[in-house]
Structures are given as C-alpha cells and as structure tokens.
Short mmCIF file of C-alpha atoms in Angstrom, two decimals:
data_model
loop_
_atom_site.label_atom_id
_atom_site.label_comp_id
_atom_site.label_asym_id
_atom_site.label_seq_id
_atom_site.Cartn_x
_atom_site.Cartn_y
_atom_site.Cartn_z
CA MET G 1259 -13.86 -13.45 -3.01
CA SER G 1260 -13.72 -16.68 -1.13
CA ASP G 1261 -16.95 -18.56 -0.68
CA SER G 1262 -15.73 -20.52 2.25
CA ALA G 1263 -15.28 -19.08 5.67
CA SER G 1264 -12.89 -21.82 6.63
CA SER G 1265 -10.71 -21.92 3.57
CA PHE G 1266 -7.88 -20.03 5.22
CA PRO G 1267 -7.37 -21.37 8.70
CA GLY G 1268 -5.28 -19.12 10.87
CA ARG G 1269 -1.68 -20.05 10.93
CA ALA G 1270 -0.69 -21.81 14.06
CA LEU G 1271 1.80 -19.68 15.88
CA ARG G 1272 3.62 -21.79 18.31
CA ARG G 1273 5.08 -20.74 21.53
CA ARG G 1274 7.83 -23.27 21.36
CA SER G 1275 9.63 -21.15 18.80
CA PHE G 1276 10.27 -18.65 21.53
CA LEU G 1277 11.30 -21.23 24.04
CA ARG G 1278 13.92 -22.81 21.84
CA VAL G 1279 15.84 -19.70 21.12
CA ALA G 1280 19.40 -20.80 21.44
CA GLY G 1281 19.06 -23.72 19.09
CA ALA G 1282 17.11 -21.71 16.57
CA THR G 1283 19.70 -18.99 16.52
CA VAL G 1284 22.52 -21.33 15.69
CA ALA G 1285 20.53 -23.15 13.07
CA SER G 1286 19.28 -19.95 11.42
CA SER G 1287 22.70 -18.40 11.28
CA ALA G 1288 24.13 -21.47 9.66
CA LEU G 1289 21.39 -21.48 7.06
CA LEU G 1290 21.87 -17.83 6.32
CA LEU G 1291 25.58 -18.17 5.90
CA ALA G 1292 25.07 -21.05 3.55
CA GLY G 1293 22.46 -19.25 1.50
CA CYS G 1294 23.99 -15.87 0.86
CA ASN G 1295 27.15 -13.83 0.66
CA ASP G 1296 26.40 -11.59 3.56
CA ASP G 1297 28.15 -12.62 6.72
CA ASP G 1298 26.33 -10.07 8.80
CA GLU G 1299 22.83 -11.31 8.17
CA VAL G 1300 21.22 -12.60 11.32
CA ALA G 1301 17.73 -13.92 11.57
CA PRO G 1302 15.45 -12.28 14.12
CA VAL G 1303 15.86 -14.13 17.34
CA THR G 1304 14.48 -14.13 20.81
CA THR G 1305 16.77 -13.19 23.64
CA ASN G 1306 14.59 -14.90 26.16
CA SER G 1307 11.49 -17.03 26.06
CA ASN G 1308 9.11 -14.16 25.55
CA THR G 1309 10.83 -11.50 23.52
CA LEU G 1310 11.08 -11.23 19.75
CA VAL G 1311 14.09 -9.12 18.82
CA LEU G 1312 14.10 -7.81 15.26
CA THR G 1313 17.40 -7.28 13.48
CA ASN G 1314 18.36 -4.10 11.70
CA ASN G 1315 18.11 -5.36 8.15
CA THR G 1316 15.54 -6.35 5.56
CA VAL G 1317 14.97 -9.61 7.39
CA GLY G 1318 14.05 -7.66 10.50
CA LEU G 1319 11.75 -5.37 8.55
CA LEU G 1320 9.96 -8.22 6.79
CA ASN G 1321 9.50 -10.06 10.08
CA TYR G 1322 8.03 -6.89 11.56
CA LEU G 1323 5.50 -6.66 8.74
CA TYR G 1324 4.95 -10.41 8.91
CA LEU G 1325 3.97 -10.04 12.55
CA LEU G 1326 1.56 -7.21 11.68
CA GLU G 1327 -0.01 -9.31 8.95
CA GLN G 1328 -0.27 -12.29 11.32
CA LEU G 1329 -2.02 -10.06 13.81
CA GLN G 1330 -4.51 -8.75 11.28
CA ALA G 1331 -5.15 -12.15 9.75
CA ALA G 1332 -5.81 -13.55 13.21
CA LEU G 1333 -8.33 -10.82 13.96
CA PHE G 1334 -10.25 -11.24 10.71
CA GLN G 1335 -10.13 -15.01 11.06
CA LYS G 1336 -11.63 -14.75 14.52
CA VAL G 1337 -14.48 -12.60 13.22
CA VAL G 1338 -15.04 -14.90 10.25
CA ASP G 1339 -15.11 -17.93 12.55
CA ALA G 1340 -17.95 -16.40 14.54
CA PHE G 1341 -19.66 -13.57 12.69
CA PRO G 1342 -21.44 -11.05 14.89
CA SER G 1343 -25.17 -11.71 14.78
CA ASP G 1344 -25.85 -8.25 13.40
CA PHE G 1345 -23.46 -8.67 10.48
CA THR G 1346 -25.11 -8.25 7.08
CA ALA G 1347 -24.32 -10.44 4.09
CA ASP G 1348 -22.13 -7.59 2.78
CA ASP G 1349 -20.28 -7.43 6.09
CA ARG G 1350 -19.58 -11.13 5.94
CA ALA G 1351 -18.37 -10.99 2.36
CA ALA G 1352 -16.13 -8.03 3.15
CA PHE G 1353 -14.57 -9.65 6.19
CA ILE G 1354 -13.89 -12.81 4.24
CA ASP G 1355 -12.11 -10.67 1.64
CA LEU G 1356 -10.16 -8.85 4.34
CA ARG G 1357 -9.17 -12.16 5.92
CA ASP G 1358 -8.13 -13.60 2.58
CA HIS G 1359 -5.99 -10.59 1.69
CA GLU G 1360 -4.23 -10.63 5.05
CA VAL G 1361 -3.59 -14.36 4.88
CA ILE G 1362 -2.10 -13.91 1.41
CA HIS G 1363 0.06 -11.01 2.64
CA ARG G 1364 1.17 -13.08 5.61
CA GLU G 1365 1.98 -16.16 3.56
CA THR G 1366 3.81 -14.14 0.91
CA LEU G 1367 6.07 -12.57 3.52
CA LYS G 1368 6.60 -15.94 5.16
CA TYR G 1369 7.56 -17.46 1.81
CA LEU G 1370 10.04 -14.69 1.10
CA LEU G 1371 11.58 -14.93 4.55
CA ASP G 1372 11.94 -18.65 4.11
CA THR G 1373 14.31 -19.89 6.80
CA SER G 1374 14.58 -16.37 8.24
CA VAL G 1375 10.95 -16.21 9.33
CA TYR G 1376 10.91 -15.77 13.08
CA ASP G 1377 8.46 -18.53 13.86
CA ILE G 1378 9.97 -21.19 11.65
CA ASN G 1379 10.52 -23.62 14.47
CA VAL G 1380 6.94 -24.26 15.31
CA GLY G 1381 6.03 -26.63 18.03
CA THR G 1382 2.67 -27.68 19.35
CA ASN G 1383 1.54 -24.65 21.31
CA VAL G 1384 -0.28 -21.99 19.33
CA LEU G 1385 0.76 -18.41 19.93
CA VAL G 1386 -2.53 -16.65 20.49
CA PHE G 1387 -3.02 -12.95 19.86
CA LYS G 1388 -5.08 -11.16 22.47
CA PHE G 1389 -8.16 -9.37 21.29
CA ASP G 1390 -9.78 -9.13 24.71
CA SER G 1391 -9.98 -5.35 24.49
CA PHE G 1392 -12.38 -5.65 21.55
CA ASN G 1393 -15.95 -6.86 21.53
CA LEU G 1394 -15.93 -9.06 18.45
CA SER G 1395 -19.48 -10.29 18.99
CA THR G 1396 -21.06 -7.13 17.63
CA ARG G 1397 -20.79 -5.44 14.25
CA SER G 1398 -19.66 -2.24 15.87
CA GLY G 1399 -17.03 -4.01 17.93
CA ALA G 1400 -15.70 -6.01 14.99
CA TYR G 1401 -15.37 -2.92 12.81
CA THR G 1402 -13.81 -0.95 15.66
CA ALA G 1403 -11.17 -3.65 16.04
CA ALA G 1404 -10.63 -3.72 12.29
CA ARG G 1405 -10.30 0.05 12.14
CA THR G 1406 -7.75 0.08 14.94
CA LEU G 1407 -5.50 -2.52 13.34
CA LYS G 1408 -5.97 -1.12 9.84
CA GLU G 1409 -4.89 2.38 10.82
CA LEU G 1410 -1.83 0.88 12.52
CA SER G 1411 -1.07 -1.07 9.38
CA VAL G 1412 -1.43 1.92 7.08
CA SER G 1413 0.89 4.05 9.17
CA ALA G 1414 3.36 1.20 9.57
CA TYR G 1415 3.59 0.62 5.83
CA ASN G 1416 3.90 4.35 5.20
CA GLY G 1417 6.77 4.41 7.67
CA ILE G 1418 8.92 1.65 6.19
CA SER G 1419 10.67 3.99 3.77
CA ARG G 1420 12.61 5.60 6.60
CA MET G 1421 14.54 2.46 7.40
CA VAL G 1422 18.28 3.05 7.46
CA LEU G 1423 20.24 0.41 5.64
CA GLU G 1424 23.83 -0.38 4.81
CA SER G 1425 24.56 -0.09 1.11
CA LYS G 1426 24.75 -3.86 0.83
CA GLU G 1427 21.17 -4.04 2.08
CA GLN G 1428 19.84 -1.55 -0.43
CA PRO G 1429 19.23 -3.97 -3.32
CA THR G 1430 17.29 -6.32 -1.07
CA PHE G 1431 15.26 -3.55 0.42
CA GLN G 1432 14.45 -2.04 -2.95
CA ALA G 1433 13.28 -5.36 -4.31
CA HIS G 1434 11.00 -5.81 -1.35
CA LEU G 1435 9.88 -2.20 -1.25
CA LYS G 1436 8.22 -2.76 -4.60
CA LEU G 1437 6.24 -5.59 -3.08
CA LEU G 1438 5.48 -3.86 0.22
CA VAL G 1439 4.12 -0.77 -1.47
CA LYS G 1440 1.77 -2.97 -3.45
CA MET G 1441 0.37 -4.19 -0.16
CA ALA G 1442 0.39 -0.73 1.40
CA SER G 1443 -2.31 0.77 -0.81
CA VAL G 1444 -4.48 -2.30 -0.28
CA GLU G 1445 -4.15 -1.73 3.47
CA SER G 1446 -5.32 1.84 2.86
CA ARG G 1447 -8.29 0.61 0.85
CA HIS G 1448 -9.16 -1.70 3.75
CA ALA G 1449 -8.79 1.14 6.23
CA ALA G 1450 -11.06 3.44 4.25
CA PHE G 1451 -13.66 0.71 3.96
CA VAL G 1452 -13.80 -0.29 7.62
CA ARG G 1453 -13.83 3.36 8.70
CA ASP G 1454 -16.76 4.07 6.40
CA GLN G 1455 -18.67 1.10 7.73
CA LEU G 1456 -18.23 2.28 11.29
CA GLN G 1457 -18.79 5.94 10.60
CA PRO G 1458 -20.06 6.99 7.17
CA ASN G 1459 -17.70 9.25 5.21
CA SER G 1460 -14.80 8.84 7.61
CA PHE G 1461 -12.66 7.13 4.93
CA ALA G 1462 -10.16 9.98 4.92
CA ALA G 1463 -11.35 12.11 7.80
CA SER G 1464 -9.26 14.81 9.40
CA ASP G 1465 -8.22 12.56 12.29
CA VAL G 1466 -6.11 10.57 9.84
CA ILE G 1467 -5.47 12.93 6.92
CA GLY G 1468 -3.87 16.25 7.76
CA THR G 1469 -4.61 19.57 6.12
CA ASN G 1470 -1.54 18.92 3.97
CA GLY G 1471 -3.35 16.02 2.34
CA LEU G 1472 -0.98 13.40 3.75
CA ASP G 1473 -1.81 10.11 5.47
CA SER G 1474 -0.20 9.03 8.72
CA SER G 1475 3.19 7.36 9.04
CA LYS G 1476 4.75 5.55 11.99
CA THR G 1477 8.10 3.91 12.69
CA PRO G 1478 8.31 0.46 14.33
CA ALA G 1479 9.26 2.18 17.58
CA GLU G 1480 5.96 4.06 17.39
CA VAL G 1481 3.93 1.03 16.32
CA ALA G 1482 5.34 -1.46 18.85
CA PRO G 1483 3.72 0.02 21.96
CA LEU G 1484 0.42 0.35 20.11
CA ILE G 1485 0.24 -3.37 19.35
CA ALA G 1486 1.78 -4.58 22.61
CA ALA G 1487 -1.59 -5.29 24.17
CA TYR G 1488 -2.46 -7.77 21.41
CA LEU G 1489 0.78 -9.73 21.53
CA PRO G 1490 1.48 -12.65 23.88
CA ILE G 1491 5.16 -11.76 23.52
CA THR G 1492 7.29 -8.66 23.82
CA LEU G 1493 8.37 -7.11 20.55
CA ASP G 1494 11.79 -5.49 20.59
CA VAL G 1495 12.32 -3.20 17.60
CA THR G 1496 15.12 -1.09 19.04
CA ALA G 1497 17.64 -2.53 16.61
CA LEU G 1498 15.39 -1.82 13.64
CA ILE G 1499 16.66 1.67 12.96
CA PHE G 1500 14.46 4.23 11.29
CA ILE G 1501 15.02 7.93 10.87
CA MET Q 596 13.36 -19.07 -3.81
CA ASN Q 597 14.47 -17.36 -0.67
CA LEU Q 598 15.20 -13.83 0.32
CA PHE Q 599 18.88 -14.01 -0.49
CA LYS Q 600 18.43 -15.52 -3.85
CA ILE Q 601 16.39 -12.50 -4.84
CA ILE Q 602 19.31 -10.22 -4.13
CA SER Q 603 21.60 -12.04 -6.47
CA GLU Q 604 18.86 -12.25 -9.09
CA LEU Q 605 18.55 -8.50 -8.99
CA GLU Q 606 22.25 -8.03 -9.41
CA LYS Q 607 22.28 -10.42 -12.33
CA VAL Q 608 19.54 -8.53 -14.11
CA ASP Q 609 21.15 -5.15 -13.78
CA PRO Q 610 24.64 -5.10 -12.30
CA GLU Q 611 25.24 -1.53 -13.37
CA ILE Q 612 22.09 -0.07 -11.95
CA MET Q 613 23.84 1.90 -9.25
CA ASP Q 614 26.31 3.38 -11.73
CA ARG Q 615 23.61 4.59 -14.06
CA LEU Q 616 21.61 6.06 -11.28
CA THR Q 617 24.52 8.06 -9.96
CA HIS Q 618 24.20 10.54 -12.82
CA ARG Q 619 20.87 11.47 -11.48
CA ARG Q 620 22.35 13.03 -8.42
CA SER Q 621 21.91 16.35 -10.14
CA ALA Q 622 18.20 15.86 -10.00
CA LEU Q 623 18.40 15.37 -6.25
CA THR Q 624 20.49 18.47 -5.87
CA ALA Q 625 18.00 20.47 -7.82
CA LEU Q 626 15.25 19.26 -5.58
CA GLY Q 627 17.30 20.02 -2.52
CA ASP Q 628 17.46 23.60 -3.68
CA LEU Q 629 13.73 23.85 -3.41
CA SER Q 630 14.40 23.37 0.27
CA LYS Q 631 10.99 24.28 1.49
CA LYS Q 632 8.98 21.68 3.33
CA MET Q 633 6.38 22.02 0.65
CA ALA Q 634 8.86 20.77 -1.88
CA MET Q 635 9.09 17.41 -0.23
CA ALA Q 636 5.62 16.48 -1.30
CA ALA Q 637 6.44 17.21 -4.90
CA ALA Q 638 9.94 15.79 -4.92
CA PRO Q 639 8.92 12.13 -4.90
CA ILE Q 640 7.39 12.41 -8.30
CA ALA Q 641 10.34 14.30 -9.67
CA ILE Q 642 12.98 11.98 -8.35
CA GLY Q 643 11.06 8.90 -9.26
CA SER Q 644 10.52 10.02 -12.79
CA ALA Q 645 14.08 11.20 -13.19
CA PHE Q 646 15.29 7.76 -12.29
CA ASN Q 647 12.75 6.16 -14.49
CA LYS Q 648 14.23 8.23 -17.25
CA ALA Q 649 17.63 6.79 -16.43
CA LEU Q 650 16.09 3.41 -17.02
CA GLY Q 651 14.52 4.47 -20.30
CA GLN Q 652 10.96 4.40 -19.06
CA ASN Q 653 10.05 8.02 -19.15
CA THR Q 654 9.91 10.69 -21.79
CA LEU Q 655 10.19 13.66 -19.45
CA THR Q 656 13.56 15.41 -19.65
CA THR Q 657 13.98 17.70 -16.65
CA VAL Q 658 12.91 17.87 -13.04
CA THR Q 659 10.78 20.88 -13.85
CA ASP Q 660 9.08 18.92 -16.62
CA VAL Q 661 8.30 16.16 -14.17
CA LEU Q 662 6.98 18.48 -11.50
CA ASN Q 663 4.81 20.23 -14.01
CA TYR Q 664 3.53 16.92 -15.26
CA ALA Q 665 2.55 16.04 -11.70
CA LEU Q 666 1.00 19.45 -11.22
CA LEU Q 667 -1.02 18.97 -14.38
CA LEU Q 668 -2.41 15.69 -13.12
CA GLU Q 669 -3.26 17.14 -9.73
CA ARG Q 670 -4.92 20.13 -11.37
CA LEU Q 671 -6.84 17.74 -13.55
CA GLU Q 672 -8.13 15.86 -10.52
CA TYR Q 673 -9.00 18.99 -8.60
CA SER Q 674 -10.80 20.43 -11.61
CA PHE Q 675 -12.67 17.18 -12.09
CA TYR Q 676 -14.15 17.25 -8.60
CA ASP Q 677 -14.67 20.99 -8.66
CA GLN Q 678 -16.63 20.81 -11.91
CA ALA Q 679 -18.62 17.88 -10.59
CA LEU Q 680 -19.66 19.76 -7.48
CA LYS Q 681 -20.78 22.66 -9.68
CA ALA Q 682 -22.45 20.62 -12.42
CA ALA Q 683 -26.19 21.18 -12.69
CA THR Q 684 -26.65 17.60 -13.84
CA LEU Q 685 -25.27 16.35 -10.55
CA THR Q 686 -27.07 18.73 -8.21
CA VAL Q 687 -29.78 16.24 -7.40
CA PRO Q 688 -27.88 12.97 -7.11
CA LEU Q 689 -24.73 14.41 -5.57
CA THR Q 690 -26.17 15.40 -2.22
CA GLY Q 691 -25.77 14.68 1.45
CA ALA Q 692 -23.00 12.29 2.41
CA ALA Q 693 -22.00 11.79 -1.22
CA ARG Q 694 -21.41 15.51 -1.73
CA THR Q 695 -19.51 15.73 1.53
CA ALA Q 696 -17.25 12.88 0.43
CA ILE Q 697 -16.48 14.55 -2.89
CA GLU Q 698 -15.79 17.83 -1.12
CA THR Q 699 -13.32 16.01 1.13
CA ILE Q 700 -11.55 14.50 -1.85
CA ARG Q 701 -11.50 17.84 -3.68
CA ALA Q 702 -9.86 19.45 -0.63
CA HIS Q 703 -7.10 16.83 -0.68
CA GLU Q 704 -6.47 17.40 -4.39
CA MET Q 705 -6.31 21.12 -3.77
CA ALA Q 706 -3.71 20.53 -1.06
CA HIS Q 707 -1.60 18.60 -3.53
CA VAL Q 708 -1.90 21.33 -6.16
CA THR Q 709 -0.77 23.83 -3.56
CA LEU Q 710 2.25 21.72 -2.63
CA LEU Q 711 3.36 21.32 -6.23
CA THR Q 712 2.80 24.93 -7.14
CA SER Q 713 4.82 26.04 -4.16
CA ALA Q 714 7.63 23.64 -5.00
CA LEU Q 715 7.86 24.85 -8.60
CA GLY Q 716 7.66 28.55 -7.82
CA SER Q 717 8.14 30.63 -10.95
CA ALA Q 718 8.79 27.46 -12.97
CA ALA Q 719 5.22 26.34 -12.50
CA SER Q 720 3.38 25.98 -15.77
CA PRO Q 721 0.14 27.89 -15.95
CA ALA Q 722 -3.01 25.88 -15.77
CA PRO Q 723 -4.33 24.97 -19.24
CA ALA Q 724 -5.83 28.15 -20.70
CA ASN Q 725 -9.07 26.45 -21.58
CA GLY Q 726 -9.21 24.35 -18.46
CA PHE Q 727 -10.11 20.70 -18.56
CA ASN Q 728 -12.92 19.34 -20.65
CA PHE Q 729 -14.19 16.08 -19.23
CA GLY Q 730 -16.72 15.61 -21.99
CA THR Q 731 -19.71 13.63 -20.85
CA ALA Q 732 -18.23 12.80 -17.45
CA PHE Q 733 -20.90 14.72 -15.56
CA SER Q 734 -23.87 13.67 -17.65
CA THR Q 735 -25.01 11.23 -15.01
CA TYR Q 736 -24.07 10.39 -11.46
CA ASP Q 737 -23.06 6.92 -12.59
CA THR Q 738 -20.72 8.31 -15.24
CA PHE Q 739 -19.19 10.79 -12.84
CA LEU Q 740 -18.35 8.07 -10.32
CA THR Q 741 -16.94 5.85 -13.05
CA PHE Q 742 -14.54 8.63 -14.07
CA ALA Q 743 -13.70 9.30 -10.43
CA GLN Q 744 -12.82 5.68 -9.87
CA ALA Q 745 -10.61 5.70 -12.96
CA PHE Q 746 -8.73 8.82 -11.81
CA GLU Q 747 -8.24 7.60 -8.24
CA ASP Q 748 -7.13 4.09 -9.13
CA THR Q 749 -4.77 5.60 -11.71
CA GLY Q 750 -3.43 7.98 -9.08
CA VAL Q 751 -2.61 5.07 -6.80
CA ARG Q 752 -0.79 3.33 -9.62
CA ALA Q 753 1.09 6.48 -10.62
CA TYR Q 754 2.62 7.02 -7.19
CA LYS Q 755 3.30 3.35 -6.65
CA GLY Q 756 5.14 3.20 -9.94
CA GLN Q 757 7.80 5.58 -8.59
CA ALA Q 758 8.38 4.19 -5.10
CA VAL Q 759 11.33 1.92 -5.75
CA ALA Q 760 12.97 4.48 -8.02
CA ILE Q 761 12.85 7.03 -5.23
CA LYS Q 762 14.48 4.69 -2.75
CA THR Q 763 17.10 3.82 -5.34
CA ALA Q 764 18.07 7.48 -5.47
CA GLY Q 765 20.29 7.11 -2.44
CA ASN Q 766 18.61 7.68 0.87
CA PRO Q 767 15.78 10.17 0.32
CA ASN Q 768 13.68 8.56 3.01
CA ASN Q 769 11.60 11.58 3.85
CA VAL Q 770 10.81 12.06 0.16
CA LEU Q 771 9.66 8.50 -0.24
CA GLN Q 772 7.64 8.69 2.94
CA THR Q 773 5.80 11.74 1.66
CA ALA Q 774 5.10 9.94 -1.60
CA LEU Q 775 3.72 6.96 0.26
CA GLN Q 776 1.58 9.20 2.42
CA ILE Q 777 0.00 10.73 -0.70
CA HIS Q 778 -0.28 7.30 -2.32
CA SER Q 779 -2.14 6.08 0.74
CA VAL Q 780 -4.66 8.92 0.56
CA GLU Q 781 -5.32 8.18 -3.12
CA ALA Q 782 -6.08 4.59 -2.15
CA ARG Q 783 -8.58 5.74 0.47
CA HIS Q 784 -10.29 7.92 -2.12
CA ALA Q 785 -10.40 5.05 -4.58
CA ALA Q 786 -11.88 2.69 -2.00
CA HIS Q 787 -14.61 5.14 -1.09
CA ILE Q 788 -15.52 6.03 -4.67
CA ARG Q 789 -15.71 2.35 -5.54
CA TYR Q 790 -18.10 1.64 -2.70
CA MET Q 791 -20.24 4.63 -3.66
CA ARG Q 792 -20.90 2.92 -7.00
CA ARG Q 793 -22.82 0.10 -5.33
CA GLY Q 794 -25.97 2.20 -4.95
CA ALA Q 795 -28.81 2.09 -7.45
CA THR Q 796 -28.44 5.72 -8.50
CA ALA Q 797 -24.66 5.36 -8.56
CA GLY Q 798 -24.43 2.62 -11.13
CA ASN Q 799 -25.70 -0.36 -9.21
CA GLN Q 800 -22.29 -2.05 -9.26
CA THR Q 801 -23.39 -4.31 -6.44
CA THR Q 802 -20.38 -6.60 -6.68
CA ILE Q 803 -17.70 -3.94 -6.84
CA MET Q 804 -15.37 -3.82 -3.86
CA PRO Q 805 -13.10 -1.09 -2.47
CA TRP Q 806 -10.17 -3.19 -3.68
CA ILE Q 807 -9.35 -4.13 -7.28
CA VAL Q 808 -10.37 -7.69 -8.09
CA ASN Q 809 -8.43 -9.15 -11.03
CA ALA Q 810 -8.13 -6.37 -13.61
CA ASP Q 811 -11.85 -5.62 -13.57
CA ALA Q 812 -12.49 -2.12 -14.86
CA ASN Q 813 -16.15 -2.04 -13.81
CA GLY Q 814 -16.95 0.29 -16.67
CA ALA Q 815 -13.86 2.49 -16.34
CA PRO Q 816 -11.35 2.60 -19.22
CA ALA Q 817 -9.61 -0.77 -19.37
CA PRO Q 818 -6.07 0.74 -19.57
CA VAL Q 819 -6.54 2.02 -16.02
CA TYR Q 820 -6.19 -1.60 -14.92
CA GLY Q 821 -4.00 -2.85 -17.73
CA ALA Q 822 -0.26 -3.25 -17.98
CA GLY Q 823 2.17 -0.35 -18.31
CA ASN Q 824 5.54 -0.12 -20.00
CA PRO Q 825 7.55 -2.23 -19.60
CA VAL Q 826 5.05 -4.92 -18.81
CA ALA Q 827 7.49 -6.83 -16.63
CA THR Q 828 7.85 -3.84 -14.31
CA PHE Q 829 4.27 -2.60 -14.51
CA PRO Q 830 1.96 -5.60 -14.92
CA ALA Q 831 -1.81 -5.36 -15.11
CA GLU Q 832 -3.86 -5.32 -11.91
CA GLY Q 833 -4.73 -8.98 -12.40
CA ASN Q 834 -1.10 -9.87 -11.70
CA VAL Q 835 -0.57 -12.87 -9.41
CA ALA Q 836 3.25 -12.88 -9.49
CA GLN Q 837 4.76 -10.98 -6.56
CA GLY Q 838 8.15 -10.69 -4.92
CA GLY Q 839 9.79 -13.00 -7.41
CA ILE Q 840 7.17 -15.68 -6.83
CA THR Q 841 5.71 -16.72 -10.17
CA ASN Q 842 2.17 -17.51 -9.09
CA LEU Q 843 0.89 -16.85 -5.60
CA THR Q 844 -2.30 -18.79 -6.20
CA THR Q 845 -0.36 -22.03 -5.92
CA ALA Q 846 3.11 -21.23 -4.56
CA LEU Q 847 2.27 -20.56 -0.94
CA GLY Q 848 1.44 -24.04 0.22
CA ALA Q 849 -2.30 -23.62 -0.28
CA THR Q 850 -4.51 -22.73 -3.19
CA TYR Q 851 -5.81 -19.18 -3.29
CA ASP Q 852 -8.27 -17.61 -5.72
CA ALA Q 853 -6.70 -15.40 -8.39
CA ALA Q 854 -9.34 -12.84 -7.42
CA ASP Q 855 -8.09 -12.78 -3.84
CA VAL Q 856 -4.43 -12.75 -4.80
CA SER Q 857 -4.85 -9.93 -7.30
CA ALA Q 858 -6.96 -7.91 -4.87
CA ALA Q 859 -4.33 -8.26 -2.15
CA PHE Q 860 -1.80 -6.33 -4.25
CA ASP Q 861 -2.12 -3.10 -6.23
CA GLU Q 862 0.19 -2.51 -9.20
CA GLY Q 863 2.32 0.43 -10.24
CA LEU Q 864 2.15 2.25 -13.57
CA ASP Q 865 4.69 4.30 -15.55
CA SER Q 866 4.10 7.99 -16.13
CA THR Q 867 3.75 7.69 -19.90
CA THR Q 868 0.90 5.24 -19.57
CA VAL Q 869 -0.71 7.41 -16.91
CA THR Q 870 -0.55 10.43 -19.22
CA ASN Q 871 -2.01 8.48 -22.10
CA ILE Q 872 -4.92 7.38 -19.93
CA ALA Q 873 -5.62 10.97 -18.94
CA LYS Q 874 -5.48 12.17 -22.55
CA SER Q 875 -7.91 9.47 -23.58
CA VAL Q 876 -10.69 10.90 -21.46
CA VAL Q 877 -9.84 14.57 -20.96
CA VAL Q 878 -9.23 17.45 -23.37
CA PHE Q 879 -6.81 20.06 -22.05
#
C-alpha cells in the first residue's frame, strides 16, 4: 500500500492528440509497419477531433481497456486528491490502493501498446474525464462512483473473451488474455469491496450475480454508452467486433 | 518491448503450439455433444485442462475426468460452507450479516455443482461416500475464515490458470466467457471473506485487504499463494513480471511498490497444484 497520496499523479491526457489526427495516423502506421510483420495492423485513430475509433484487433482491444483503466484511475485519483471529510482511515487506505492498482493497470497497458497507444501524441491540454454526475465530496458519493465504474470494469473484462479475431491475431490476443485475466479478478475484488462498503453484504448480490452463479459480462458496444457521460470524447467501438 | 515483439517471442518459444493443440479438437467435440446450456459452465474447465494436458501440465486423461475433478472441487466448496453453517462451534460467531454472506456464497457453490452435474449426466462421479472431512476447520470462527479464504483464492487461481488454454482451443468464446464469469464470482467471494477476517472475533487480521498483497498467506496454507507447475507459467502471487515485462516496479517509467504491483494482478494455478492444496487440508 502506498503511503503517499500524491505518488501516482494522474496521467495527463491531452486533447491535442485528438486534434492532430491525420499526422498521428500516418506516423503510427509507419511505426507499425516497421515494427511487425502484419500489414493490416492499424493503430486506433480519431476520425475527427473528438472521436476515438478503435480498430478491430488486439491493439483496439487494449486501447479500449486502457481507456477504462484511465477512467478509473482518474476517478480514484480525484478522490485521493480530496478525500471526503467523512472518510475513515480505512477508506483512505483502500482508495489509495485502488488508485495504485488502476494506475499500474493503466501504465502496463500503455507500455504494452507502446507506439500504438491512442494518446501517444500528447500536447499541452489535459483530457479531463467528467465526474459531474457523482458527488465525490461524501463517502457515500465516492463509493457510489467507485461501484459504478467497478461494475462496468468487471463486466467489460468478462466480455473480452468474445472478441472475434483473425487467426493471425490469435497469438497476440492469447498472450494478452493471460495478462488481462490477471487484472480481471482484481477488478472483481475491487467491485466486491466497494459494494460492501456502500451496502454491507452486497459483494455478490443478486443484482450482479444471477441464479446461475455467474457474474455479468458486457461487450464494448454495451459498455460504450454506459461510460459516454464520463468521456470528453466520443468512443467509437463499432469496428471492435464481439460476438 | 512492444506489442508486436511479444507476438514473435511467442512464436519463437513454441512454433508448433497450434499443431499440437489441433489434436484436442476431439475434446471440443465431446463437449459440444453435451449441448445443453448447462454444459457451457462446465466446459471451460474441461477444455482448459485438456489443452493443458497437451502441453504436459495436467495428469487428467479424459474430458470426463476433468469435469469430475471440477465437480469434486465444487462439491468440496459447497460442503465446506454447508458444514460451517451447520457447525455448533460456529453458531454463535457466525451470525447476522456474516451468516448471510456465507449463505450467499454457499448458494453460488451449489449453482456450480448443479451445472457440472448436469453437464456430466450419467458420467458424473458420485460424491465421496464419506463426504469431506475438513478436520479442525470449524473449531473457531477464525480458522473457518482462514480455510474459506484459502479455498476462494485457490478457486480464482484455478479458473485463471485455464483461461488462455480455452481461448487457444479455437474460438470457444462463449465457453471462455462463462469461465470468466465464474472466475469473477470467486474473486468477489475471496474479497469478502478476506475483509471479514479483519474483525476481532474473525482473526483480527487488521491489515489484510480484499486483494492479495505480495504472496502473503495471512495464515492460510502457503501453497495457496505459491508458484504452480511450471513456475514460468504459474508464478507465485508475489509476481511482479507481467505481459512480458520483467519487473513492473521499475519498468513503467515510475517506481511502484512490489506490494502494489503484486496486488494489481492475480496469478493462475495448474490443476495438479490445486488438487494437492485441497488434499493437504481435506480428507475425502
């Protein structure tokens, strides 16, 4: 557990990456072609200044999860930066852990994506996620926000297996699946914890676990509209094909 | 290292992986014959283990063996919670919200037993004639929760250990999804049980968290958090190497605590190690 609330500053997401689309696309494609044998790989690009279009490959999938981890890290960072006055010492310690885990998830995905990460061309303007719909100044509000994003994360990770890939993409996806599943159960642990803090014993309540004993699962197409309100951009996942 | 380098690394390590896995199509066909929706919940374990066998990591020989192995583990878990809820020694401490939580978990384990039994049909092995003997597990509330934590964290590792193998089996996406949905529930159970242990009557593990920090066993059997076989595929929970990155504490452009890095990732475990852990604490 980190002992410093400011040890993991939120990553600066810069709007300029979305405004310099054309140049980024050319540069990314060239890098990809130089770095691999797959001519069809294309980094996620924006088609206009405010839309992030994810490609139908592992790069697209990892960028999708990267965005989700950015979103969560930003939320926990915001709470850690200004703890609700009714937070207990345990609440603070837990949120620092949650923030740390999300930052590590985010940075790991960013590292793996390397030049394919969608926000590689950062400028000076920070891309700010919108948490206006939550009241982060109270314990209840902070945990409600955490619960909302955690449940989205759990279902998103449970849904990744249904991605349809060309055979040439399979080895990449399998290598990353091993990693993603390692994160997935941690997201579930987080979800159970924040649910319990908000409502005792709701860690695996019937609103999330069916009578068949299975957790929820959502495709990117199902997740995208649910996170739209928090994003200062439009997320286009239509090319990211899931069955 | 970048994304694309990892692909070629994989191919270098095992260029014939797809060929060897092709033989296992028979296992998929067998599972397809089960056809019922119920079968899908059980299939992940079977397919995953069958492919593990192809890679020399599993001693089970048939799909039925694998399914019955899974059924045994689920029965073990169900029996564990069922006995706990009926144990006289736990009547007093296991009350209120704590009892409700254990009843919730027991219901989920029962659902899994039902799924597996249905999938196996007449091939289902009978439950152990003498049931499961958990020894001193229910002697105190503290001990009970320690065992529960061990079983749940092991359950998470058991499912996780099969995920990639399932995906490798072609395109059984619905099978893998079901496996992940069970895996996710196990993680929720584990998180809750862990937090229950913080109370004075529950062991007073005031520093334990819902997530696994390093490979800390917190009183549970150490192998639950140790490495599996092979170690390279199933490292201990304290592992800080992920996604081909040797050490995440220093490789990401900032320095992160090993505790945080290890807690941010759970690790998989092979079925042989899982079985050995169960046999070390349960007689059946």
